[in-house]
GROMACS .gro file of C-alpha atoms in nm:
model
  181
    1MET     CA    1   2.471   4.409  -2.983
    2SER     CA    2   2.301   4.184  -2.752
    3ASP     CA    3   1.990   4.294  -2.600
    4ALA     CA    4   1.926   4.237  -2.254
    5ARG     CA    5   1.631   4.033  -2.287
    6THR     CA    6   1.784   3.844  -2.593
    7ASP     CA    7   2.030   3.575  -2.624
    8THR     CA    8   2.200   3.617  -2.966
    9ALA     CA    9   2.466   3.329  -2.885
   10ALA     CA   10   2.236   3.112  -3.086
   11GLY     CA   11   2.431   3.178  -3.420
   12PRO     CA   12   2.319   3.271  -3.772
   13GLY     CA   13   2.035   3.043  -3.919
   14HIS     CA   14   1.898   2.982  -3.528
   15ALA     CA   15   1.621   3.092  -3.350
   16GLN     CA   16   1.683   3.358  -3.107
   17VAL     CA   17   1.533   3.246  -2.748
   18THR     CA   18   1.449   3.499  -2.504
   19ARG     CA   19   1.493   3.468  -2.129
   20PRO     CA   20   1.099   3.447  -2.024
   21ASP     CA   21   1.112   3.130  -2.294
   22ARG     CA   22   1.369   2.998  -2.113
   23MET     CA   23   1.213   3.061  -1.763
   24ARG     CA   24   0.875   2.921  -1.912
   25TYR     CA   25   1.070   2.578  -2.012
   26ALA     CA   26   1.251   2.558  -1.685
   27ARG     CA   27   0.936   2.596  -1.504
   28ARG     CA   28   0.784   2.341  -1.723
   29VAL     CA   29   1.038   2.095  -1.670
   30GLY     CA   30   1.056   2.143  -1.274
   31PHE     CA   31   0.673   2.088  -1.309
   32ASN     CA   32   0.700   1.821  -1.465
   33THR     CA   33   0.927   1.650  -1.283
   34ILE     CA   34   0.755   1.720  -0.943
   35ILE     CA   35   0.441   1.557  -1.103
   36ILE     CA   36   0.665   1.206  -1.250
   37ARG     CA   37   0.830   1.196  -0.921
   38GLU     CA   38   0.507   1.177  -0.715
   39PHE     CA   39   0.380   0.959  -0.936
   40SER     CA   40   0.678   0.712  -0.961
   41ARG     CA   41   0.632   0.686  -0.565
   42ILE     CA   42   0.271   0.633  -0.565
   43MET     CA   43   0.306   0.335  -0.774
   44ARG     CA   44   0.626   0.236  -0.595
   45ILE     CA   45   0.419   0.189  -0.275
   46TRP     CA   46   0.089   0.113  -0.419
   47GLY     CA   47   0.024  -0.151  -0.144
   48GLN     CA   48   0.056   0.188   0.109
   49THR     CA   49  -0.150   0.371  -0.118
   50LEU     CA   50  -0.422   0.179  -0.294
   51VAL     CA   51  -0.494  -0.102  -0.083
   52PRO     CA   52  -0.574   0.028   0.225
   53SER     CA   53  -0.856   0.268   0.095
   54ALA     CA   54  -1.015  -0.057  -0.064
   55VAL     CA   55  -0.974  -0.263   0.258
   56THR     CA   56  -1.139   0.038   0.450
   57THR     CA   57  -1.420   0.040   0.205
   58THR     CA   58  -1.469  -0.296   0.191
   59LEU     CA   59  -1.475  -0.285   0.557
   60TYR     CA   60  -1.764  -0.007   0.572
   61PHE     CA   61  -1.935  -0.197   0.356
   62VAL     CA   62  -1.954  -0.519   0.517
   63ILE     CA   63  -1.999  -0.387   0.883
   64PHE     CA   64  -2.218  -0.046   0.810
   65GLY     CA   65  -2.362  -0.148   0.458
   66SER     CA   66  -2.526  -0.512   0.521
   67LEU     CA   67  -2.535  -0.542   0.918
   68ILE     CA   68  -2.669  -0.145   0.980
   69GLY     CA   69  -2.841  -0.091   0.656
   70ARG     CA   70  -3.086  -0.404   0.669
   71ARG     CA   71  -3.233  -0.234   0.956
   72ILE     CA   72  -3.272   0.134   0.849
   73GLY     CA   73  -3.373   0.027   0.519
   74ASP     CA   74  -3.452   0.242   0.169
   75MET     CA   75  -3.407   0.637   0.226
   76GLY     CA   76  -3.589   0.822  -0.076
   77GLY     CA   77  -3.613   0.533  -0.297
   78PHE     CA   78  -3.201   0.458  -0.242
   79THR     CA   79  -3.083   0.152  -0.046
   80TYR     CA   80  -2.860   0.231   0.255
   81MET     CA   81  -2.570   0.092   0.040
   82GLN     CA   82  -2.632   0.332  -0.248
   83TYR     CA   83  -2.655   0.596   0.024
   84ILE     CA   84  -2.331   0.574   0.182
   85ALA     CA   85  -2.154   0.479  -0.126
   86PRO     CA   86  -2.045   0.864  -0.275
   87GLY     CA   87  -1.947   0.957   0.123
   88LEU     CA   88  -1.691   0.671   0.087
   89ILE     CA   89  -1.558   0.758  -0.223
   90MET     CA   90  -1.512   1.098  -0.162
   91MET     CA   91  -1.390   1.022   0.178
   92SER     CA   92  -1.105   0.770   0.059
   93VAL     CA   93  -1.061   1.051  -0.252
   94ILE     CA   94  -1.014   1.340   0.007
   95THR     CA   95  -0.780   1.145   0.296
   96SER     CA   96  -0.563   1.045   0.067
   97SER     CA   97  -0.484   1.324  -0.162
   98TYR     CA   98  -0.395   1.537   0.131
   99GLY     CA   99  -0.204   1.282   0.294
  100ASN     CA  100   0.021   1.257  -0.045
  101VAL     CA  101   0.087   1.586  -0.068
  102VAL     CA  102   0.213   1.614   0.344
  103SER     CA  103   0.318   1.289   0.341
  104SER     CA  104   0.578   1.422   0.029
  105PHE     CA  105   0.671   1.706   0.216
  106PHE     CA  106   0.754   1.561   0.553
  107GLY     CA  107   0.949   1.295   0.353
  108ALA     CA  108   1.143   1.584   0.134
  109LYS     CA  109   1.201   1.750   0.434
  110PHE     CA  110   1.358   1.458   0.656
  111GLY     CA  111   1.533   1.313   0.325
  112ARG     CA  112   1.680   1.652   0.359
  113HIS     CA  113   1.588   1.721  -0.020
  114ILE     CA  114   1.381   1.998   0.041
  115GLU     CA  115   1.678   2.243   0.038
  116GLU     CA  116   1.728   2.138  -0.322
  117LEU     CA  117   1.383   2.224  -0.419
  118LEU     CA  118   1.365   2.560  -0.267
  119VAL     CA  119   1.712   2.654  -0.406
  120ALA     CA  120   1.587   2.553  -0.774
  121PRO     CA  121   1.484   2.860  -0.996
  122LEU     CA  122   1.097   2.777  -0.913
  123PRO     CA  123   0.855   2.966  -0.773
  124ASN     CA  124   0.702   2.863  -0.432
  125TRP     CA  125   0.345   2.806  -0.617
  126LEU     CA  126   0.498   2.627  -0.914
  127ILE     CA  127   0.635   2.374  -0.647
  128VAL     CA  128   0.334   2.376  -0.454
  129LEU     CA  129   0.102   2.282  -0.750
  130GLY     CA  130   0.330   2.010  -0.814
  131TYR     CA  131   0.296   1.872  -0.557
  132VAL     CA  132  -0.093   1.951  -0.501
  133ALA     CA  133  -0.137   1.796  -0.835
  134GLY     CA  134   0.049   1.486  -0.736
  135GLY     CA  135  -0.196   1.466  -0.457
  136MET     CA  136  -0.478   1.490  -0.718
  137VAL     CA  137  -0.321   1.190  -0.938
  138ARG     CA  138  -0.324   0.952  -0.635
  139GLY     CA  139  -0.698   1.101  -0.520
  140LEU     CA  140  -0.799   0.990  -0.859
  141LEU     CA  141  -0.624   0.627  -0.840
  142VAL     CA  142  -0.779   0.590  -0.518
  143GLY     CA  143  -1.141   0.686  -0.662
  144ALA     CA  144  -1.117   0.495  -0.919
  145VAL     CA  145  -1.017   0.187  -0.697
  146VAL     CA  146  -1.261   0.273  -0.426
  147THR     CA  147  -1.562   0.305  -0.706
  148MET     CA  148  -1.472  -0.024  -0.854
  149ILE     CA  149  -1.509  -0.171  -0.505
  150SER     CA  150  -1.794  -0.004  -0.450
  151LEU     CA  151  -1.976  -0.159  -0.747
  152PHE     CA  152  -1.938  -0.484  -0.651
  153PHE     CA  153  -2.158  -0.423  -0.329
  154THR     CA  154  -2.417  -0.183  -0.484
  155ARG     CA  155  -2.535  -0.016  -0.828
  156LEU     CA  156  -2.411   0.364  -0.858
  157HIS     CA  157  -2.606   0.593  -1.094
  158VAL     CA  158  -2.447   0.938  -1.193
  159GLN     CA  159  -2.766   1.178  -1.199
  160HIS     CA  160  -2.604   1.488  -1.318
  161LEU     CA  161  -2.239   1.452  -1.441
  162ALA     CA  162  -2.185   1.859  -1.495
  163THR     CA  163  -2.220   1.890  -1.140
  164VAL     CA  164  -1.974   1.581  -1.029
  165LEU     CA  165  -1.743   1.778  -1.266
  166ALA     CA  166  -1.795   2.092  -1.108
  167ALA     CA  167  -1.732   1.959  -0.736
  168VAL     CA  168  -1.423   1.790  -0.868
  169ILE     CA  169  -1.272   2.103  -1.021
  170PHE     CA  170  -1.396   2.277  -0.693
  171LEU     CA  171  -1.231   2.027  -0.459
  172SER     CA  172  -0.898   2.034  -0.652
  173GLY     CA  173  -0.912   2.418  -0.595
  174GLY     CA  174  -0.987   2.380  -0.229
  175GLU     CA  175  -0.686   2.148  -0.206
  176ILE     CA  176  -0.424   2.421  -0.420
  177GLY     CA  177  -0.549   2.688  -0.152
  178ARG     CA  178  -0.499   2.449   0.140
  179ALA     CA  179  -0.164   2.322   0.034
  180SER     CA  180  -0.040   2.689  -0.027
  181CYS     CA  181  -0.162   2.790   0.342
   0.00000   0.00000   0.00000
């Protein structure tokens, strides 16, 4: 006789699969599907995703860094370009990752496939986590592009790598909290 927690229809010689295992597998497939869809969306519209951040950063460096930076001079042993580079990188990362989550949700609403996502056997926190992970992927891609652009204008030094990694982790947690509200 079959237990309510197991599925014995596997037959002789096959391992029994429990319902929690099937739910865990379904959740993993759903989460991976959301991330893959978000990544393919980012790559499909790369001209709208990566190029504007690169152009904006270049303009900031040319206008603020070159023109205003000459008048300000050094600050604490750093040039003005070195001073504004981390802020420009983080500004691009934060705005693009948040914009990705918001535009994905609104696109799903207007495309009328949000209903299909909400009917799926996925908890709401997992759906939000999938979209936030997509936003993090976009933020990392934009951050890499903007960092490469920054290297054309100035030299960047990472003094405390552990602090940078901790900041990335805490900012990711903040993005999760903000998206779930």
